PDB file of C-alpha atoms and ligand atoms in Angstrom:
ATOM      1  CA  MET A  23     161.939  85.336  84.727  1.00 93.00           C
ATOM      2  CA  ILE A  24     163.781  86.353  87.866  1.00 98.00           C
ATOM      3  CA  ASP A  25     162.787  88.395  90.924  1.00 98.00           C
ATOM      4  CA  PHE A  26     165.945  88.466  92.981  1.00 98.00           C
ATOM      5  CA  HIS A  27     164.546  90.617  95.793  1.00 98.00           C
ATOM      6  CA  ALA A  28     160.957  90.173  96.960  1.00 98.00           C
ATOM      7  CA  HIS A  29     159.366  90.143 100.417  1.00 98.00           C
ATOM      8  CA  LEU A  30     156.983  87.207  99.913  1.00 98.00           C
ATOM      9  CA  ASP A  31     156.132  87.022 103.621  1.00 97.00           C
ATOM     10  CA  LEU A  32     154.814  90.591 103.628  1.00 97.00           C
ATOM     11  CA  TYR A  33     152.023  90.101 101.088  1.00 98.00           C
ATOM     12  CA  ALA A  34     148.495  89.793 102.480  1.00 97.00           C
ATOM     13  CA  ASP A  35     148.263  86.208 101.175  1.00 97.00           C
ATOM     14  CA  PRO A  36     151.816  84.863 100.842  1.00 97.00           C
ATOM     15  CA  HIS A  37     150.671  81.314  99.942  1.00 97.00           C
ATOM     16  CA  LYS A  38     148.732  82.620  96.974  1.00 97.00           C
ATOM     17  CA  VAL A  39     151.710  84.663  95.771  1.00 98.00           C
ATOM     18  CA  VAL A  40     153.992  81.627  96.096  1.00 98.00           C
ATOM     19  CA  ARG A  41     151.552  79.472  94.100  1.00 97.00           C
ATOM     20  CA  GLU A  42     151.440  82.095  91.359  1.00 97.00           C
ATOM     21  CA  CYS A  43     155.265  82.345  91.276  1.00 98.00           C
ATOM     22  CA  VAL A  44     155.474  78.549  90.906  1.00 97.00           C
ATOM     23  CA  ALA A  45     152.821  78.541  88.156  1.00 97.00           C
ATOM     24  CA  ARG A  46     154.813  81.188  86.268  1.00 97.00           C
ATOM     25  CA  ASP A  47     158.161  79.356  86.723  1.00 96.00           C
ATOM     26  CA  LEU A  48     159.626  82.390  88.401  1.00 97.00           C
ATOM     27  CA  TYR A  49     163.026  82.294  90.099  1.00 97.00           C
ATOM     28  CA  VAL A  50     162.602  84.245  93.316  1.00 98.00           C
ATOM     29  CA  LEU A  51     164.934  85.261  96.094  1.00 98.00           C
ATOM     30  CA  SER A  52     162.544  85.687  99.001  1.00 98.00           C
ATOM     31  CA  VAL A  53     164.199  88.080 101.428  1.00 98.00           C
ATOM     32  CA  THR A  54     163.404  88.531 105.106  1.00 98.00           C
ATOM     33  CA  THR A  55     163.697  91.554 107.368  1.00 98.00           C
ATOM     34  CA  THR A  56     164.370  89.703 110.644  1.00 98.00           C
ATOM     35  CA  PRO A  57     166.059  86.415 111.571  1.00 98.00           C
ATOM     36  CA  SER A  58     162.899  85.380 113.453  1.00 98.00           C
ATOM     37  CA  ALA A  59     160.936  85.589 110.177  1.00 98.00           C
ATOM     38  CA  TRP A  60     163.267  83.203 108.359  1.00 97.00           C
ATOM     39  CA  SER A  61     161.858  79.796 109.364  1.00 97.00           C
ATOM     40  CA  GLY A  62     158.233  80.675 108.643  1.00 97.00           C
ATOM     41  CA  THR A  63     159.149  82.351 105.358  1.00 97.00           C
ATOM     42  CA  ALA A  64     161.311  79.418 104.246  1.00 97.00           C
ATOM     43  CA  ALA A  65     158.456  77.031 105.098  1.00 97.00           C
ATOM     44  CA  LEU A  66     156.193  78.914 102.652  1.00 95.00           C
ATOM     45  CA  THR A  67     158.293  77.708  99.745  1.00 94.00           C
ATOM     46  CA  LYS A  68     159.426  74.237 100.746  1.00 88.00           C
ATOM     47  CA  ASP A  69     157.824  72.776  97.600  1.00 88.00           C
ATOM     48  CA  ALA A  70     159.092  75.531  95.297  1.00 95.00           C
ATOM     49  CA  PRO A  71     162.652  74.707  94.193  1.00 93.00           C
ATOM     50  CA  ARG A  72     162.979  77.954  92.258  1.00 96.00           C
ATOM     51  CA  ILE A  73     162.260  80.072  95.313  1.00 97.00           C
ATOM     52  CA  ARG A  74     165.002  80.515  97.908  1.00 97.00           C
ATOM     53  CA  THR A  75     164.775  82.282 101.237  1.00 98.00           C
ATOM     54  CA  ALA A  76     167.444  84.701 102.374  1.00 98.00           C
ATOM     55  CA  LEU A  77     168.261  85.353 106.027  1.00 98.00           C
ATOM     56  CA  GLY A  78     168.084  89.088 106.730  1.00 98.00           C
ATOM     57  CA  LEU A  79     168.140  91.885 109.260  1.00 98.00           C
ATOM     58  CA  HIS A  80     166.841  95.048 107.613  1.00 98.00           C
ATOM     59  CA  PRO A  81     168.709  98.285 108.410  1.00 98.00           C
ATOM     60  CA  GLN A  82     165.465 100.178 109.060  1.00 98.00           C
ATOM     61  CA  ILE A  83     164.713  97.921 112.043  1.00 98.00           C
ATOM     62  CA  ALA A  84     168.285  97.169 113.125  1.00 98.00           C
ATOM     63  CA  HIS A  85     167.770  99.185 116.319  1.00 97.00           C
ATOM     64  CA  GLU A  86     164.713  97.120 117.307  1.00 97.00           C
ATOM     65  CA  ARG A  87     166.040  93.733 116.285  1.00 98.00           C
ATOM     66  CA  LYS A  88     169.759  93.783 117.022  1.00 97.00           C
ATOM     67  CA  GLY A  89     168.976  91.259 119.800  1.00 98.00           C
ATOM     68  CA  GLU A  90     168.313  88.763 116.985  1.00 98.00           C
ATOM     69  CA  LEU A  91     171.949  88.730 115.869  1.00 98.00           C
ATOM     70  CA  ALA A  92     172.492  85.562 117.927  1.00 98.00           C
ATOM     71  CA  LEU A  93     169.642  83.886 116.011  1.00 98.00           C
ATOM     72  CA  PHE A  94     171.150  85.173 112.759  1.00 98.00           C
ATOM     73  CA  GLU A  95     174.411  83.484 113.701  1.00 98.00           C
ATOM     74  CA  ARG A  96     172.644  80.198 114.548  1.00 98.00           C
ATOM     75  CA  LEU A  97     170.726  80.117 111.264  1.00 98.00           C
ATOM     76  CA  LEU A  98     173.566  81.211 108.991  1.00 98.00           C
ATOM     77  CA  PRO A  99     175.014  77.693 108.444  1.00 97.00           C
ATOM     78  CA  GLU A 100     171.621  76.671 106.974  1.00 96.00           C
ATOM     79  CA  VAL A 101     171.451  79.348 104.286  1.00 97.00           C
ATOM     80  CA  ARG A 102     173.270  80.317 101.178  1.00 96.00           C
ATOM     81  CA  TYR A 103     171.559  83.686 100.701  1.00 98.00           C
ATOM     82  CA  VAL A 104     171.618  86.626 103.091  1.00 98.00           C
ATOM     83  CA  GLY A 105     169.376  89.689 102.947  1.00 97.00           C
ATOM     84  CA  GLU A 106     167.913  92.078 103.286  1.00 98.00           C
ATOM     85  CA  ILE A 107     170.877  93.680 105.010  1.00 98.00           C
ATOM     86  CA  GLY A 108     172.664  97.004 104.607  1.00 98.00           C
ATOM     87  CA  LEU A 109     172.495 100.610 105.738  1.00 98.00           C
ATOM     88  CA  ASP A 110     169.878 103.345 105.325  1.00 98.00           C
ATOM     89  CA  GLY A 111     170.978 106.979 105.535  1.00 98.00           C
ATOM     90  CA  SER A 112     167.490 108.507 105.186  1.00 97.00           C
ATOM     91  CA  PRO A 113     166.782 111.265 107.759  1.00 97.00           C
ATOM     92  CA  GLU A 114     164.193 109.180 109.643  1.00 97.00           C
ATOM     93  CA  TYR A 115     166.740 106.406 110.323  1.00 97.00           C
ATOM     94  CA  GLN A 116     169.754 108.577 111.018  1.00 94.00           C
ATOM     95  CA  ARG A 117     169.298 108.472 114.771  1.00 96.00           C
ATOM     96  CA  TYR A 118     169.708 104.710 114.669  1.00 97.00           C
ATOM     97  CA  TRP A 119     172.881 104.907 112.603  1.00 98.00           C
ATOM     98  CA  PRO A 120     175.179 103.373 115.288  1.00 98.00           C
ATOM     99  CA  ASP A 121     172.835 100.366 115.581  1.00 98.00           C
ATOM    100  CA  GLN A 122     172.693 100.008 111.816  1.00 98.00           C
ATOM    101  CA  GLU A 123     176.472 100.042 111.524  1.00 98.00           C
ATOM    102  CA  GLN A 124     176.913  97.605 114.365  1.00 98.00           C
ATOM    103  CA  VAL A 125     174.400  95.131 112.897  1.00 98.00           C
ATOM    104  CA  PHE A 126     175.691  95.405 109.318  1.00 98.00           C
ATOM    105  CA  SER A 127     179.350  94.998 110.222  1.00 98.00           C
ATOM    106  CA  ARG A 128     178.534  92.055 112.507  1.00 98.00           C
ATOM    107  CA  VAL A 129     176.492  90.379 109.754  1.00 98.00           C
ATOM    108  CA  LEU A 130     179.327  90.848 107.258  1.00 98.00           C
ATOM    109  CA  SER A 131     181.915  89.443 109.621  1.00 98.00           C
ATOM    110  CA  LEU A 132     179.696  86.409 110.371  1.00 98.00           C
ATOM    111  CA  CYS A 133     179.263  85.839 106.612  1.00 98.00           C
ATOM    112  CA  ALA A 134     183.036  86.063 106.117  1.00 98.00           C
ATOM    113  CA  ARG A 135     183.648  83.612 108.934  1.00 98.00           C
ATOM    114  CA  ALA A 136     181.079  81.225 107.437  1.00 98.00           C
ATOM    115  CA  GLY A 137     182.952  81.183 104.109  1.00 97.00           C
ATOM    116  CA  GLY A 138     180.957  83.892 102.319  1.00 97.00           C
ATOM    117  CA  ARG A 139     177.332  84.193 101.250  1.00 98.00           C
ATOM    118  CA  ILE A 140     175.338  85.665  98.360  1.00 98.00           C
ATOM    119  CA  MET A 141     173.985  88.901  99.852  1.00 98.00           C
ATOM    120  CA  THR A 142     171.207  91.266  98.718  1.00 98.00           C
ATOM    121  CA  ILE A 143     172.019  94.721 100.032  1.00 98.00           C
ATOM    122  CA  HIS A 144     170.059  97.871 100.802  1.00 98.00           C
ATOM    123  CA  SER A 145     172.086 101.092 100.437  1.00 98.00           C
ATOM    124  CA  ARG A 146     169.574 103.943 100.284  1.00 98.00           C
ATOM    125  CA  ARG A 147     171.395 107.235 100.897  1.00 98.00           C
ATOM    126  CA  ALA A 148     174.314 105.203 102.213  1.00 98.00           C
ATOM    127  CA  ALA A 149     176.088 103.760  99.170  1.00 98.00           C
ATOM    128  CA  THR A 150     179.541 104.995 100.210  1.00 98.00           C
ATOM    129  CA  GLN A 151     179.164 103.692 103.759  1.00 98.00           C
ATOM    130  CA  VAL A 152     177.902 100.319 102.489  1.00 98.00           C
ATOM    131  CA  LEU A 153     180.866 100.035 100.124  1.00 98.00           C
ATOM    132  CA  ASP A 154     183.246 101.020 102.931  1.00 98.00           C
ATOM    133  CA  ALA A 155     181.805  98.240 105.114  1.00 98.00           C
ATOM    134  CA  LEU A 156     182.069  95.704 102.278  1.00 98.00           C
ATOM    135  CA  ALA A 157     185.665  96.756 101.655  1.00 98.00           C
ATOM    136  CA  MET A 158     186.429  95.983 105.312  1.00 98.00           C
ATOM    137  CA  GLU A 159     185.095  92.419 104.874  1.00 98.00           C
ATOM    138  CA  PRO A 160     186.181  91.307 101.399  1.00 97.00           C
ATOM    139  CA  ARG A 161     185.485  87.656 102.272  1.00 97.00           C
ATOM    140  CA  ALA A 162     181.836  88.243 103.196  1.00 98.00           C
ATOM    141  CA  GLY A 163     180.730  86.941  99.787  1.00 98.00           C
ATOM    142  CA  ILE A 164     179.041  88.286  96.680  1.00 98.00           C
ATOM    143  CA  ALA A 165     177.258  91.593  97.215  1.00 98.00           C
ATOM    144  CA  ILE A 166     174.211  92.311  95.088  1.00 98.00           C
ATOM    145  CA  MET A 167     173.294  95.962  95.402  1.00 98.00           C
ATOM    146  CA  HIS A 168     169.515  96.010  95.311  1.00 98.00           C
ATOM    147  CA  TRP A 169     167.776  99.127  93.874  1.00 97.00           C
ATOM    148  CA  PHE A 170     171.078 100.999  93.801  1.00 98.00           C
ATOM    149  CA  SER A 171     170.473 104.754  93.968  1.00 98.00           C
ATOM    150  CA  GLY A 172     173.931 106.183  94.621  1.00 98.00           C
ATOM    151  CA  THR A 173     175.915 108.492  92.391  1.00 98.00           C
ATOM    152  CA  GLN A 174     177.686 107.497  89.184  1.00 98.00           C
ATOM    153  CA  ARG A 175     180.963 107.686  91.087  1.00 98.00           C
ATOM    154  CA  GLU A 176     179.668 105.354  93.805  1.00 98.00           C
ATOM    155  CA  LEU A 177     178.407 103.018  91.117  1.00 98.00           C
ATOM    156  CA  ALA A 178     181.846 102.945  89.472  1.00 98.00           C
ATOM    157  CA  ARG A 179     183.376 102.038  92.825  1.00 98.00           C
ATOM    158  CA  ALA A 180     180.818  99.255  93.367  1.00 98.00           C
ATOM    159  CA  VAL A 181     181.562  97.892  89.894  1.00 98.00           C
ATOM    160  CA  ASP A 182     185.311  97.956  90.630  1.00 98.00           C
ATOM    161  CA  MET A 183     184.692  96.095  93.870  1.00 98.00           C
ATOM    162  CA  GLY A 184     182.941  93.289  91.992  1.00 98.00           C
ATOM    163  CA  CYS A 185     179.388  94.038  93.131  1.00 98.00           C
ATOM    164  CA  TRP A 186     176.341  92.755  91.284  1.00 98.00           C
ATOM    165  CA  PHE A 187     173.086  94.704  90.879  1.00 98.00           C
ATOM    166  CA  SER A 188     169.383  93.914  90.901  1.00 98.00           C
ATOM    167  CA  VAL A 189     167.126  96.393  89.133  1.00 98.00           C
ATOM    168  CA  GLY A 190     163.333  96.584  89.125  1.00 98.00           C
ATOM    169  CA  PRO A 191     160.478  98.434  87.468  1.00 97.00           C
ATOM    170  CA  ALA A 192     160.291 101.080  90.215  1.00 94.00           C
ATOM    171  CA  MET A 193     163.987 101.940  89.883  1.00 95.00           C
ATOM    172  CA  LEU A 194     163.857 101.866  86.094  1.00 96.00           C
ATOM    173  CA  ALA A 195     160.868 104.224  85.964  1.00 95.00           C
ATOM    174  CA  GLY A 196     163.189 107.184  86.576  1.00 95.00           C
ATOM    175  CA  ASN A 197     165.940 108.668  84.415  1.00 97.00           C
ATOM    176  CA  LYS A 198     168.487 108.347  87.205  1.00 97.00           C
ATOM    177  CA  GLY A 199     167.834 104.640  87.668  1.00 98.00           C
ATOM    178  CA  ARG A 200     168.067 104.028  83.943  1.00 98.00           C
ATOM    179  CA  ALA A 201     171.314 106.026  83.642  1.00 98.00           C
ATOM    180  CA  LEU A 202     172.859 104.001  86.486  1.00 98.00           C
ATOM    181  CA  THR A 203     171.673 100.748  84.947  1.00 98.00           C
ATOM    182  CA  ALA A 204     173.282 101.677  81.633  1.00 98.00           C
ATOM    183  CA  LYS A 205     176.667 101.765  83.377  1.00 98.00           C
ATOM    184  CA  MET A 206     176.310  98.411  85.157  1.00 98.00           C
ATOM    185  CA  PRO A 207     178.213  95.450  83.675  1.00 98.00           C
ATOM    186  CA  ARG A 208     175.548  93.445  81.833  1.00 98.00           C
ATOM    187  CA  ASP A 209     176.910  90.199  83.151  1.00 98.00           C
ATOM    188  CA  ARG A 210     176.306  91.315  86.758  1.00 98.00           C
ATOM    189  CA  VAL A 211     172.679  92.454  86.482  1.00 98.00           C
ATOM    190  CA  LEU A 212     169.558  90.633  87.691  1.00 98.00           C
ATOM    191  CA  THR A 213     165.929  91.757  87.878  1.00 98.00           C
ATOM    192  CA  GLU A 214     163.935  92.300  91.074  1.00 98.00           C
ATOM    193  CA  THR A 215     160.716  93.937  92.256  1.00 98.00           C
ATOM    194  CA  ASP A 216     161.109  94.665  95.999  1.00 98.00           C
ATOM    195  CA  GLY A 217     157.407  93.899  96.240  1.00 97.00           C
ATOM    196  CA  PRO A 218     155.237  94.557  98.098  1.00 98.00           C
ATOM    197  CA  PHE A 219     157.230  97.650  99.207  1.00 95.00           C
ATOM    198  CA  ALA A 220     157.846  98.937  95.702  1.00 96.00           C
ATOM    199  CA  GLN A 221     154.969 100.205  93.629  1.00 94.00           C
ATOM    200  CA  VAL A 222     154.013  99.586  90.028  1.00 94.00           C
ATOM    201  CA  ASP A 223     151.200 101.702  88.590  1.00 92.00           C
ATOM    202  CA  GLY A 224     150.231 102.902  92.061  1.00 94.00           C
ATOM    203  CA  ARG A 225     149.830  99.410  93.567  1.00 96.00           C
ATOM    204  CA  ALA A 226     152.213  97.019  95.338  1.00 97.00           C
ATOM    205  CA  ALA A 227     154.486  95.226  92.884  1.00 98.00           C
ATOM    206  CA  TRP A 228     153.987  91.465  92.364  1.00 98.00           C
ATOM    207  CA  PRO A 229     157.085  89.305  91.832  1.00 98.00           C
ATOM    208  CA  TRP A 230     156.083  88.705  88.191  1.00 98.00           C
ATOM    209  CA  ASP A 231     156.227  92.465  87.585  1.00 98.00           C
ATOM    210  CA  ALA A 232     159.969  91.805  87.214  1.00 97.00           C
ATOM    211  CA  ASN A 233     158.880  91.253  83.623  1.00 95.00           C
ATOM    212  CA  LEU A 234     158.411  95.003  83.234  1.00 96.00           C
ATOM    213  CA  ALA A 235     162.117  95.497  83.887  1.00 97.00           C
ATOM    214  CA  LEU A 236     162.897  93.351  80.845  1.00 96.00           C
ATOM    215  CA  GLU A 237     161.360  95.910  78.502  1.00 94.00           C
ATOM    216  CA  VAL A 238     163.386  98.740  80.004  1.00 96.00           C
ATOM    217  CA  LEU A 239     166.601  96.694  79.932  1.00 98.00           C
ATOM    218  CA  SER A 240     165.890  95.890  76.311  1.00 98.00           C
ATOM    219  CA  ASN A 241     165.813  99.653  75.597  1.00 97.00           C
ATOM    220  CA  VAL A 242     168.787 100.533  77.787  1.00 97.00           C
ATOM    221  CA  TRP A 243     170.932  97.768  76.257  1.00 98.00           C
ATOM    222  CA  SER A 244     169.485  98.071  72.731  1.00 98.00           C
ATOM    223  CA  GLU A 245     168.882  94.333  72.667  1.00 98.00           C
ATOM    224  CA  SER A 246     165.798  92.213  72.061  1.00 98.00           C
ATOM    225  CA  ILE A 247     163.748  91.012  75.023  1.00 97.00           C
ATOM    226  CA  GLU A 248     164.896  87.454  74.209  1.00 97.00           C
ATOM    227  CA  THR A 249     168.567  88.476  74.349  1.00 98.00           C
ATOM    228  CA  VAL A 250     167.969  90.259  77.656  1.00 98.00           C
ATOM    229  CA  GLN A 251     166.251  87.167  79.058  1.00 97.00           C
ATOM    230  CA  CYS A 252     169.148  84.936  77.990  1.00 97.00           C
ATOM    231  CA  GLN A 253     171.658  87.323  79.540  1.00 98.00           C
ATOM    232  CA  LEU A 254     169.786  87.401  82.856  1.00 98.00           C
ATOM    233  CA  LYS A 255     169.434  83.644  82.987  1.00 97.00           C
ATOM    234  CA  ARG A 256     173.111  83.225  82.224  1.00 97.00           C
ATOM    235  CA  ASN A 257     173.908  85.708  84.986  1.00 98.00           C
ATOM    236  CA  LEU A 258     171.786  83.814  87.505  1.00 97.00           C
ATOM    237  CA  ARG A 259     173.438  80.543  86.561  1.00 96.00           C
ATOM    238  CA  ARG A 260     176.886  82.073  86.948  1.00 97.00           C
ATOM    239  CA  LEU A 261     176.023  83.679  90.272  1.00 96.00           C
ATOM    240  CA  ILE A 262     174.832  80.359  91.651  1.00 92.00           C
ATOM    241  CA  SER A 263     177.881  78.455  90.463  1.00 90.00           C
ATOM    242  CA  HIS A 264     180.132  81.173  91.895  1.00 76.00           C
ATOM    243  CA  GLY A 265     178.145  80.982  95.044  1.00 63.00           C
ATOM    244  CA  SER A 266     178.842  77.272  95.478  1.00 58.00           C
ATOM    245  CA  ALA A 267     182.227  78.374  96.782  1.00 53.00           C
ATOM    246  CA  CYS A 268     180.269  80.487  99.248  1.00 50.00           C
ATOM    247  CA  GLY A 269     179.283  77.814 101.766  1.00 48.00           C
ATOM    248  CA  GLY A 270     175.856  76.639 102.793  1.00 47.00           C
ATOM    249  CA  PRO A 271     173.836  73.890 101.135  1.00 44.00           C
ATOM    250  CA  PRO A 272     173.421  73.868  97.332  1.00 44.00           C
ATOM    251  CA  ASN A 273     170.300  75.759  96.348  1.00 50.00           C
ATOM    252  CA  PHE A 274     168.184  77.204  93.556  1.00 59.00           C
ATOM    253  CA  GLY A 275     167.390  74.154  91.473  1.00 44.00           C
ATOM    254  CA  GLY A 276     165.739  74.212  88.082  1.00 37.00           C
TER     255      GLY A 276
HETATM  256 ZN1   ZN B 321     163.536  95.097 100.161  1.00 89.30          ZN
END
C-alpha cells in the first residue's frame, strides 16, 4: 500500500504513526511544509526504508517562510523528493500570491539546476498557474499533482505535460474527483491521504487510509483490488527508476 503524500510530522504522535506505517509495510512519502521541518521529520523515519521525506515549502505559508529558501537550497542536494510545493489560489491566500509565485518559481529553478527532483505539488484553485510554472521549468523533474481539483481541460493539459497524480479517499469521495481520476493515465496514478489535513469519516486521515482509495479505483477502473494494487506498485517502481535520473541519493528501498 502506498501513501504518496502524508504530513507525518503534523500528527499528535508522529512516532506512533511511523511505527504503525512500518508494521503495515506502507510506502510513504512524508512531505514537509517548511525547509526547517525537514531534518526533524527525516529523523523520525531513519529506520523505515519505505518512508521517504520530501523537502517542501507549502504555498499557504510561502509569505511567512520565503526566508527559508536559502535553507531549501542547502538541503536540496540531500533529497530526491520535493514537496509540498505549489500554488494556492483560494481567496484567503490571494493576497500572498506574489510571494507564492516567487517561492514556487525559485523552487522549480533550483530543482532544475540540481538535475530534477520528484515533486509532490499542491494546485488548489491554481491548476493553470501551476502548469504554466512547470512549463517554464521543464527540467525541474517529475511533477505529481496531489489531490488535483482543476477542470477536465486543465487535467488534459497536465496529462499532456507528463504529470503524475496522487489520489486519496477525500478526493475520491466526490463525483468530480472520481470523474477526474477516470481520465488520468492509469500508469501515472498513485494513492495518497494528505493526512492529517484530509478527513475520512469526519476524523483526520491516517496514512493507511490510502487503502480506501483502492476500492474506489477498483470501481473507477473496473478492475479487481488485486489488479489495482499491482498497477500502483508497478507505477511506484517505475517512478523511482525514472527518478534515478533525477539526482539525489538513491531512495525508497523495499
Ligand atoms: Zn498536503
